[in-house]
Short mmCIF file of C-alpha atoms in Angstrom, two decimals:
data_model
loop_
_atom_site.label_atom_id
_atom_site.label_comp_id
_atom_site.label_asym_id
_atom_site.label_seq_id
_atom_site.Cartn_x
_atom_site.Cartn_y
_atom_site.Cartn_z
CA MET A 1 68.07 33.63 23.64
CA LYS A 2 69.72 30.58 22.06
CA ARG A 3 70.44 29.02 25.48
CA LEU A 4 66.76 29.21 26.40
CA ILE A 5 65.52 27.82 23.08
CA GLN A 6 67.95 24.88 23.19
CA ARG A 7 66.71 23.96 26.69
CA GLY A 8 63.03 24.30 25.82
CA LEU A 9 62.67 27.39 28.00
CA MET A 10 61.57 29.57 25.09
CA PHE A 11 59.22 28.53 22.29
CA GLY A 12 58.75 25.24 24.14
CA ASN A 13 55.63 23.04 23.75
CA LEU A 14 54.63 24.67 20.47
CA PHE A 15 52.52 22.57 18.10
CA HIS A 16 54.45 21.52 14.98
CA VAL A 17 52.66 22.12 11.68
CA SER A 18 54.43 20.19 8.94
CA SER A 19 51.95 18.06 6.98
CA PRO A 20 50.54 19.52 3.73
CA ALA A 21 46.98 18.95 4.98
CA LEU A 22 47.52 20.96 8.18
CA VAL A 23 49.35 23.73 6.31
CA GLU A 24 46.49 23.96 3.82
CA ARG A 25 43.92 24.15 6.62
CA TYR A 26 46.01 26.79 8.41
CA ASN A 27 46.14 28.90 5.25
CA ARG A 28 42.38 28.65 4.78
CA ALA A 29 41.84 29.86 8.34
CA LEU A 30 44.49 32.58 8.03
CA LYS A 31 42.88 33.80 4.80
CA HIS A 32 39.47 33.71 6.46
CA LEU A 33 40.62 35.82 9.43
CA THR A 34 43.20 38.18 7.95
CA GLY A 35 43.11 37.92 4.18
CA MET A 36 46.74 36.70 4.19
CA THR A 37 48.44 33.33 3.68
CA THR A 38 51.88 31.88 4.34
CA SER A 39 54.20 30.21 1.86
CA LEU A 40 55.91 28.24 4.63
CA THR A 41 55.50 24.47 4.71
CA ASP A 42 56.88 23.91 8.21
CA PHE A 43 56.26 26.07 11.30
CA HIS A 44 55.24 25.96 14.96
CA ILE A 45 52.13 27.49 16.51
CA ASP A 46 51.12 28.45 20.03
CA ILE A 47 47.75 27.86 21.70
CA SER A 48 46.19 30.62 19.57
CA GLY A 49 47.68 29.44 16.28
CA TYR A 50 50.28 32.20 16.16
CA ALA A 51 53.56 31.06 14.55
CA PRO A 52 56.79 33.04 15.13
CA GLU A 53 58.02 31.92 11.71
CA VAL A 54 54.86 33.22 10.01
CA GLY A 55 55.08 36.47 11.95
CA ASP A 56 58.63 36.90 10.72
CA GLU A 57 57.57 36.12 7.13
CA LEU A 58 54.69 38.61 7.25
CA GLY A 59 56.70 41.21 9.18
CA ASN A 60 53.93 41.40 11.75
CA ASP A 61 54.03 39.60 15.11
CA LEU A 62 50.44 40.70 15.75
CA TYR A 63 48.92 39.22 12.61
CA LEU A 64 46.41 37.33 14.78
CA ASN A 65 46.08 40.06 17.41
CA HIS A 66 45.32 43.33 15.65
CA ALA A 67 46.30 46.34 17.79
CA GLY A 68 46.87 43.91 20.66
CA VAL A 69 43.20 43.98 21.64
CA ASN A 70 40.98 41.48 19.81
CA ARG A 71 42.78 38.16 19.80
CA GLN A 72 42.02 35.87 16.87
CA PHE A 73 42.91 32.19 16.90
CA ILE A 74 43.37 29.18 14.63
CA LEU A 75 42.93 25.69 16.04
CA LEU A 76 44.33 22.72 14.14
CA SER A 77 44.33 20.28 17.04
CA THR A 78 43.14 20.04 20.62
CA ASP A 79 46.80 19.37 21.50
CA GLN A 80 47.34 23.13 21.19
CA LYS A 81 45.82 23.57 24.64
CA ARG A 82 49.16 22.55 26.17
CA ALA A 83 51.08 25.20 24.22
CA PRO A 84 52.01 28.62 25.63
CA LEU A 85 50.60 31.92 24.39
CA LEU A 86 53.31 34.05 22.78
CA ASN A 87 53.30 37.85 22.62
CA ALA A 88 50.52 38.03 25.20
CA LYS A 89 48.97 41.49 25.57
CA PHE A 90 46.54 40.53 28.33
CA SER A 91 47.20 38.13 31.20
CA THR A 92 43.75 36.56 30.85
CA SER A 93 44.02 35.55 27.17
CA ARG A 94 45.59 32.11 27.54
CA THR A 95 43.28 31.17 30.43
CA ILE A 96 40.23 32.15 28.40
CA LEU A 97 41.33 30.25 25.30
CA ARG A 98 42.30 27.13 27.25
CA LYS A 99 38.96 27.16 29.11
CA PHE A 100 37.13 27.43 25.78
CA MET A 101 39.10 24.50 24.36
CA GLU A 102 38.58 22.31 27.43
CA ASP A 103 34.84 22.96 27.60
CA ASN A 104 34.43 22.19 23.89
CA GLU A 105 37.12 19.53 23.58
CA ALA A 106 34.95 16.75 22.13
CA GLN A 107 33.42 19.06 19.52
CA LEU A 108 36.79 20.59 18.62
CA PHE A 109 38.34 17.15 18.28
CA ALA A 110 35.65 16.21 15.75
CA LEU A 111 35.79 19.51 13.87
CA THR A 112 39.59 19.69 13.58
CA ALA A 113 39.68 16.18 12.15
CA ARG A 114 38.46 17.69 8.85
CA ASP A 115 39.05 21.44 9.01
CA ALA A 116 40.64 24.27 10.95
CA VAL A 117 38.59 26.14 13.54
CA ALA A 118 38.94 29.92 13.36
CA GLY A 119 37.67 32.33 15.97
CA GLU A 120 38.20 35.50 17.93
CA PHE A 121 37.77 37.20 21.27
CA VAL A 122 34.97 39.72 20.85
CA ASN A 123 34.56 42.83 22.99
CA SER A 124 33.39 46.39 22.43
CA VAL A 125 36.93 47.82 22.26
CA TYR A 126 38.87 47.52 19.01
CA LEU A 127 41.64 50.01 19.72
CA VAL A 128 43.23 51.10 23.01
CA ARG A 129 44.57 54.56 22.31
CA THR A 130 44.28 55.74 25.92
CA PRO A 131 44.38 53.97 29.30
CA GLN A 132 40.77 55.01 29.87
CA ARG A 133 39.68 52.53 27.19
CA LEU A 134 40.92 49.62 29.32
CA PHE A 135 38.02 50.22 31.69
CA ASP A 136 35.57 49.57 28.82
CA ILE A 137 36.80 45.98 28.46
CA ARG A 138 34.35 44.43 30.88
CA ALA A 139 33.83 41.03 29.24
CA VAL A 140 35.21 38.90 26.42
CA THR A 141 33.07 36.60 24.27
CA VAL A 142 34.69 33.72 22.38
CA GLU A 143 33.17 32.91 18.98
CA ALA A 144 34.45 30.23 16.58
CA ASP A 145 33.57 28.11 13.58
CA THR A 146 35.34 26.06 10.94
CA THR A 147 36.47 27.79 7.76
CA MET A 148 33.60 26.02 5.94
CA GLY A 149 31.03 27.22 8.48
CA THR A 150 30.25 23.73 9.80
CA VAL A 151 28.97 24.96 13.16
CA GLN A 152 26.69 27.55 11.61
CA SER A 153 25.40 24.97 9.14
CA ALA A 154 24.79 22.53 11.99
CA ASN A 155 22.80 25.13 13.89
CA THR A 156 20.75 25.86 10.79
CA LEU A 157 20.17 22.14 10.19
CA ALA A 158 19.11 21.59 13.80
CA LYS A 159 16.46 24.32 13.45
CA LYS A 160 15.19 22.82 10.20
CA VAL A 161 15.01 19.36 11.81
CA ASP A 162 12.95 20.82 14.66
CA THR A 163 10.63 22.48 12.14
CA PHE A 164 10.33 19.21 10.20
CA LEU A 165 9.37 17.28 13.33
CA GLN A 166 6.98 19.87 14.74
CA ASP A 167 5.19 21.15 11.63
CA GLU A 168 2.51 18.75 10.37
CA ASP A 169 2.86 20.00 6.78
CA ALA A 170 6.66 19.76 6.75
CA TRP A 171 6.49 16.25 5.28
CA PHE A 172 5.21 17.84 2.08
CA ASP A 173 7.80 20.69 2.01
CA ASP A 174 10.22 19.53 -0.71
CA VAL A 175 12.41 22.63 -0.32
CA LEU A 176 12.84 22.07 3.43
CA ILE A 177 13.73 18.41 2.90
CA ALA A 178 16.22 19.26 0.14
CA ASP A 179 17.89 21.87 2.37
CA MET A 180 18.17 19.34 5.19
CA ILE A 181 19.78 16.77 2.92
CA THR A 182 22.28 19.31 1.59
CA LEU A 183 23.24 20.51 5.07
CA ALA A 184 23.45 16.94 6.41
CA ASN A 185 26.03 16.15 3.73
CA GLU A 186 28.19 18.87 5.29
CA THR A 187 27.56 18.27 8.99
CA GLY A 188 26.47 14.65 9.39
CA ASP A 189 23.64 13.62 11.70
CA VAL A 190 23.38 16.52 14.16
CA ARG A 191 20.82 14.68 16.28
CA ARG A 192 23.17 11.78 17.02
CA ASN A 193 26.40 13.78 16.87
CA PRO A 194 25.66 17.44 17.66
CA VAL A 195 28.18 19.85 16.13
CA ARG A 196 27.95 22.79 18.47
CA LEU A 197 30.50 25.17 20.00
CA ASN A 198 29.37 27.03 23.07
CA THR A 199 29.65 30.80 22.74
CA MET A 200 31.35 31.60 26.04
CA GLU A 201 31.63 34.92 27.86
CA PHE A 202 34.36 35.72 30.37
CA LYS A 203 34.45 38.68 32.72
CA GLN A 204 37.50 40.90 32.33
CA GLU A 205 37.88 42.72 35.63
CA ASN A 206 41.32 42.20 37.17
CA PHE A 207 44.11 41.74 34.64
CA TRP A 208 47.57 42.74 33.41
CA THR A 209 48.08 44.33 30.02
CA ALA A 210 51.26 45.04 28.07
CA HIS A 211 49.78 48.31 26.82
CA PHE A 212 51.22 51.60 28.08
CA GLY A 213 54.39 50.04 29.44
CA GLY A 214 52.58 47.37 31.45
CA LEU A 215 49.60 47.95 33.73
CA TYR A 216 47.97 45.88 36.47
CA LEU A 217 44.29 46.74 36.79
CA PHE A 218 42.49 45.58 39.94
CA GLN A 219 38.88 46.75 39.59
CA ASN A 220 36.88 44.09 41.38
CA LEU A 221 38.29 44.56 44.88
CA GLU A 222 37.20 46.32 48.03
CA HIS A 223 40.09 48.76 47.52
CA PRO A 224 40.67 48.95 43.72
CA ALA A 225 43.86 50.31 42.16
CA MET A 226 45.98 50.40 39.02
CA ILE A 227 49.71 49.66 39.23
CA ALA A 228 52.05 50.75 36.44
CA SER A 229 55.25 48.87 35.61
CA GLY A 230 56.68 52.05 34.11
CA THR A 231 55.86 55.71 34.59
CA LYS A 232 52.49 57.04 35.75
CA GLU A 233 52.66 59.75 33.13
CA GLY A 234 49.43 59.83 31.14
CA LEU A 235 47.50 57.90 33.80
CA ASP A 236 45.55 60.90 35.08
CA ASP A 237 41.77 61.18 35.13
CA LEU A 238 41.15 57.45 35.27
CA PRO A 239 37.92 56.07 36.74
CA ILE A 240 39.81 54.52 39.64
CA LYS A 241 40.87 56.14 42.91
CA TYR A 242 44.47 54.92 43.26
CA VAL A 243 47.25 54.67 40.68
CA PHE A 244 50.73 53.52 41.77
CA ASP A 245 54.00 52.70 40.07
CA LEU A 246 56.52 50.10 41.18
CA THR A 247 58.62 52.66 43.04
CA GLU A 248 55.77 53.28 45.52
CA ARG A 249 56.47 50.16 47.52
CA ASN A 250 54.77 51.25 50.75
CA ARG A 251 51.52 52.08 48.95
CA ILE A 252 51.58 48.80 47.02
CA ALA A 253 52.22 46.91 50.26
CA LYS A 254 49.19 48.53 51.89
CA PHE A 255 47.07 47.83 48.80
CA LEU A 256 48.02 44.13 48.92
CA GLU A 257 47.41 43.95 52.67
CA TYR A 258 44.08 45.80 52.70
CA ASN A 259 42.69 43.45 50.02
CA ASP A 260 44.14 40.28 51.63
CA LEU A 261 45.95 39.43 48.41
CA VAL A 262 49.21 38.07 49.86
CA GLU A 263 50.52 35.83 52.59
CA PRO A 264 54.01 35.45 54.09
CA ILE A 265 55.97 32.45 52.84
CA VAL A 266 56.93 31.51 56.41
CA LYS A 267 53.23 31.26 57.29
CA ALA A 268 52.17 29.27 54.21
CA ARG A 269 51.03 25.72 54.82
CA GLY A 270 52.58 22.72 53.11
CA VAL A 271 55.75 24.45 51.85
CA ASP A 272 59.40 24.33 52.84
CA ALA A 273 59.66 28.02 53.61
CA SER A 274 63.35 27.90 54.50
CA ALA A 275 64.27 26.19 51.22
CA ILE A 276 62.30 28.75 49.21
CA LEU A 277 63.91 31.67 51.03
CA ARG A 278 67.39 30.19 50.68
CA GLN A 279 66.86 29.86 46.94
CA LYS A 280 65.79 33.49 46.76
CA MET A 281 69.02 34.37 48.58
CA ASP A 282 70.99 32.43 45.94
CA PHE A 283 69.27 34.38 43.18
CA ILE A 284 70.14 37.68 44.87
CA LEU A 285 73.74 36.48 45.27
CA ILE A 286 74.03 35.57 41.58
CA ASP A 287 72.45 38.86 40.58
CA THR A 288 75.02 40.71 42.70
CA ILE A 289 78.18 38.96 41.52
CA ALA A 290 77.28 38.04 37.92
CA ASP A 291 79.09 41.02 36.42
CA GLN A 292 82.23 40.53 38.56
CA GLY A 293 83.80 37.98 36.21
CA ILE A 294 83.30 35.16 38.73
CA ASP A 295 82.98 31.56 37.53
CA LEU A 296 79.39 30.46 38.14
CA SER A 297 79.65 27.03 36.56
CA GLN A 298 79.94 25.38 40.00
CA THR A 299 76.76 26.17 41.91
CA SER A 300 76.31 23.49 44.55
CA ARG A 301 75.10 24.52 48.01
CA ARG A 302 78.72 24.50 49.25
CA ASP A 303 79.79 26.66 46.28
CA MET A 304 77.02 29.16 46.96
CA ARG A 305 78.09 29.50 50.60
CA ARG A 306 81.68 30.03 49.49
CA LEU A 307 80.66 32.68 46.97
CA ALA A 308 78.59 34.42 49.65
CA ARG A 309 81.54 34.48 52.07
CA GLU A 310 84.00 35.73 49.47
CA ASN A 311 81.65 38.49 48.30
CA ALA A 312 79.98 39.40 51.57
CA HIS A 313 81.01 43.04 51.13
CA LEU A 314 78.94 43.23 47.93
CA LEU A 315 75.76 41.58 49.18
CA PRO A 316 72.72 43.89 49.46
CA GLU A 317 70.54 44.43 52.48
CA ALA A 318 67.83 42.15 51.07
CA TYR A 319 70.19 39.15 51.17
CA THR A 320 71.10 39.75 54.81
CA ALA A 321 67.48 40.20 55.89
CA LEU A 322 66.34 36.99 54.17
CA GLY A 323 69.18 35.16 55.89
CA GLN A 324 67.97 36.42 59.26
CA LEU A 325 64.44 35.29 58.42
CA VAL A 326 65.70 31.80 57.52
CA THR A 327 67.59 31.64 60.82
CA TRP A 328 64.48 32.68 62.73
CA ALA A 329 62.27 30.13 60.91
CA GLU A 330 64.72 27.28 61.52
CA HIS A 331 66.13 28.06 64.93
CA GLY A 332 64.01 30.79 66.50
CA GLY A 333 65.73 33.69 68.17
CA LYS A 334 65.38 37.37 67.35
CA TRP A 335 62.56 38.29 64.99
CA PRO A 336 63.91 40.18 61.94
CA SER A 337 62.15 43.48 61.31
CA ILE A 338 61.36 43.58 57.59
CA THR A 339 58.93 46.43 57.07
CA SER A 340 57.21 47.34 53.82
CA ASP A 341 59.93 49.79 52.78
CA HIS A 342 62.66 47.17 53.23
CA PRO A 343 64.28 45.81 50.01
CA ALA A 344 63.55 42.24 51.15
CA TYR A 345 59.87 42.80 51.91
CA PHE A 346 58.24 41.51 48.73
CA TYR A 347 60.64 38.54 48.59
CA THR A 348 58.94 37.25 51.77
CA LEU A 349 55.48 37.10 50.16
CA ARG A 350 53.44 35.00 47.80
CA ALA A 351 49.84 35.35 46.64
CA ALA A 352 47.17 34.18 49.04
CA GLU A 353 44.48 31.74 47.91
CA HIS A 354 41.98 33.68 45.79
CA GLY A 355 40.85 34.02 42.19
CA ASP A 356 43.59 36.50 41.27
CA SER A 357 46.57 34.63 42.75
CA ASP A 358 48.29 34.28 39.35
CA LEU A 359 47.96 38.01 38.74
CA VAL A 360 49.33 38.88 42.19
CA ASN A 361 52.28 36.49 41.78
CA MET A 362 52.94 38.17 38.42
CA LEU A 363 53.06 41.56 40.16
CA LEU A 364 55.33 40.20 42.92
CA ALA A 365 57.69 38.87 40.24
CA GLU A 366 58.21 42.40 38.95
CA LEU A 367 58.72 43.68 42.48
CA CYS A 368 61.39 40.99 43.07
CA PRO A 369 63.38 40.98 39.80
CA SER A 370 66.31 39.08 41.29
CA ASP A 371 64.08 36.05 41.85
CA ILE A 372 64.61 34.71 38.34
CA ARG A 373 62.54 31.55 38.93
CA GLN A 374 59.39 33.45 39.88
CA LEU A 375 59.97 35.94 37.08
CA PHE A 376 60.23 33.11 34.55
CA ILE A 377 57.18 31.24 35.81
CA CYS A 378 54.87 34.17 36.46
CA HIS A 379 55.89 36.86 33.96
CA LYS A 380 57.67 35.50 30.92
CA GLU A 381 57.44 38.76 28.97
CA ALA A 382 59.38 40.58 31.71
CA PHE A 383 61.78 37.64 32.09
CA TYR A 384 62.76 37.55 28.40
CA ALA A 385 63.22 41.32 28.29
CA THR A 386 65.40 41.27 31.42
CA TYR A 387 67.34 38.17 30.36
CA ALA A 388 68.55 39.95 27.22
CA THR A 389 70.35 42.56 29.38
CA TRP A 390 72.27 40.10 31.59
CA PRO A 391 75.99 39.23 31.29
CA ASP A 392 76.77 35.82 29.78
CA ALA A 393 77.73 34.31 33.15
CA LYS A 394 74.28 35.00 34.57
CA LYS A 395 72.56 33.82 31.39
CA ASP A 396 74.42 30.50 31.63
CA TYR A 397 73.57 30.06 35.31
CA VAL A 398 69.89 30.93 34.88
CA ALA A 399 69.41 28.69 31.82
CA ARG A 400 71.08 25.74 33.56
CA PHE A 401 69.17 26.30 36.79
CA LEU A 402 65.76 26.52 35.11
CA GLU A 403 66.45 23.43 33.03
CA ARG A 404 67.61 21.47 36.07
CA GLU A 405 65.25 22.70 38.78
CA TYR A 406 62.08 23.70 36.92
CA GLN A 407 61.86 22.15 33.47
CA VAL A 408 61.95 18.55 34.74
CA ASP A 409 58.80 19.04 36.90
CA LYS A 410 56.93 22.22 36.09
CA ALA A 411 53.72 21.30 37.88
CA GLY A 412 55.58 20.20 40.99
CA ALA A 413 57.65 23.37 41.09
CA ARG A 414 54.58 25.58 40.73
CA ALA A 415 52.74 23.66 43.42
CA ALA A 416 55.70 23.89 45.82
CA LEU A 417 56.08 27.63 45.29
CA PHE A 418 52.55 28.93 44.75
CA GLY A 419 50.06 26.13 45.52
CA HIS A 420 47.73 26.24 48.47
CA GLU A 421 46.82 23.40 50.77
CA ALA A 422 44.00 23.21 53.26
CA SER A 423 44.98 24.31 56.72
CA MET A 424 45.87 21.38 59.01
CA GLU A 425 45.71 21.74 62.77
CA ASP A 426 48.55 19.27 63.36
CA ASP A 427 50.78 20.83 60.70
CA THR A 428 52.73 22.90 63.20
CA VAL A 429 56.10 24.55 62.64
CA SER A 430 58.29 26.67 64.85
CA VAL A 431 56.52 29.87 63.83
CA PRO A 432 54.91 31.87 66.66
CA GLN A 433 51.45 32.45 65.18
CA ASP A 434 50.51 34.93 67.90
CA LEU A 435 53.47 37.10 66.89
CA ILE A 436 52.43 36.96 63.23
CA ALA A 437 48.87 37.88 64.16
CA ARG A 438 50.11 40.91 66.11
CA VAL A 439 52.79 42.39 63.87
CA GLY A 440 52.81 40.41 60.64
CA PRO A 441 55.66 38.19 59.47
CA TRP A 442 57.96 41.12 58.68
CA GLY A 443 57.06 43.67 61.32
CA ALA A 444 54.14 46.03 61.54
CA VAL A 445 52.66 47.54 58.39
CA ARG A 446 50.51 50.25 59.87
CA ARG A 447 47.00 50.82 58.62
CA ARG A 448 45.72 54.34 58.34
#
């Protein structure tokens, strides 16, 4: 993983904790949440306050995420919102935490100026021993306060102020006035500068979890289903009608189509479909020849064409089919038949515009493992696990490519690949829309 770390592709954008004041605040929060402390004086934390160095010291990478279910967090700065979430067990966790930080940014900025904010995701499930328990996680509530209880004290003070202003006899209540003065010394003037963190609740309906080998749970759809990254063993008797694994490509294709979750890349508006498909072909080429001892240090467009010619006998069916689709998109001619059981099928798709597009792109990344860019962007856990198994030549190529083509403009790359633009009537390309409407962009996928 050294190549990735050196290029900022792993453990990148972490918040550096090095000052004695921040370390002391972190330890107070860590003690408050877990009963443990760290002896380190220099470490890096993710958006949740998890530090790989502290996890290594404690021998527990889940020290802020007990049993991988109830995420706890430590906030030292609002700058943490730009950091990744490491060791994610649920696909929704980073989104929830970032939303909480953005909606409470002014309050968190004021609170973290003097203390650490410690909190947790609260739900009714504390341990997921069986897949059935995943269906009990219907919502997540985020609760937080400083280690000194500033928010709770502010709420108490606000109530006492209201009582003081509304009760005619409160002016003569020496105990009430003394309590208000004591609390005000801790919180400041809560009427001019309210110290309040909104307790926020987030629905947890469609999500990915790392539990049980990786599961995609789509509950809130017209045709719900669970999709397993590994085996379906042990996934019987679930309160959902359909359970698939990644080998059941036809069934997954129908599930995605019936729920209108995907769109063909060649039909997407505002993207260079040919360029995206050509890049996917390059990834398939590299995946095919990486273990052949071929020099991959030269990877210009001309070099890639040369490598494809010299190794044409090794190239899989998916490469050939994508090439035919590129030819059709650029020059017309014969429509390539890429049905749902074809190896190239899922490479031709991206998530449609809906609330679960990130989750669907994550699933597509697993269905198209040769597309290393999508795997890295959409499913880092799977990317890092797969990367460790590659030969050095492929590791070098992938690290250099991601640094050169993605790292320099992450937002632009994501927008070009997965963003959605409003449909424009004059944005026409040489794609016969009537043909797509009749048979789909890859040939007919028959409905029952």
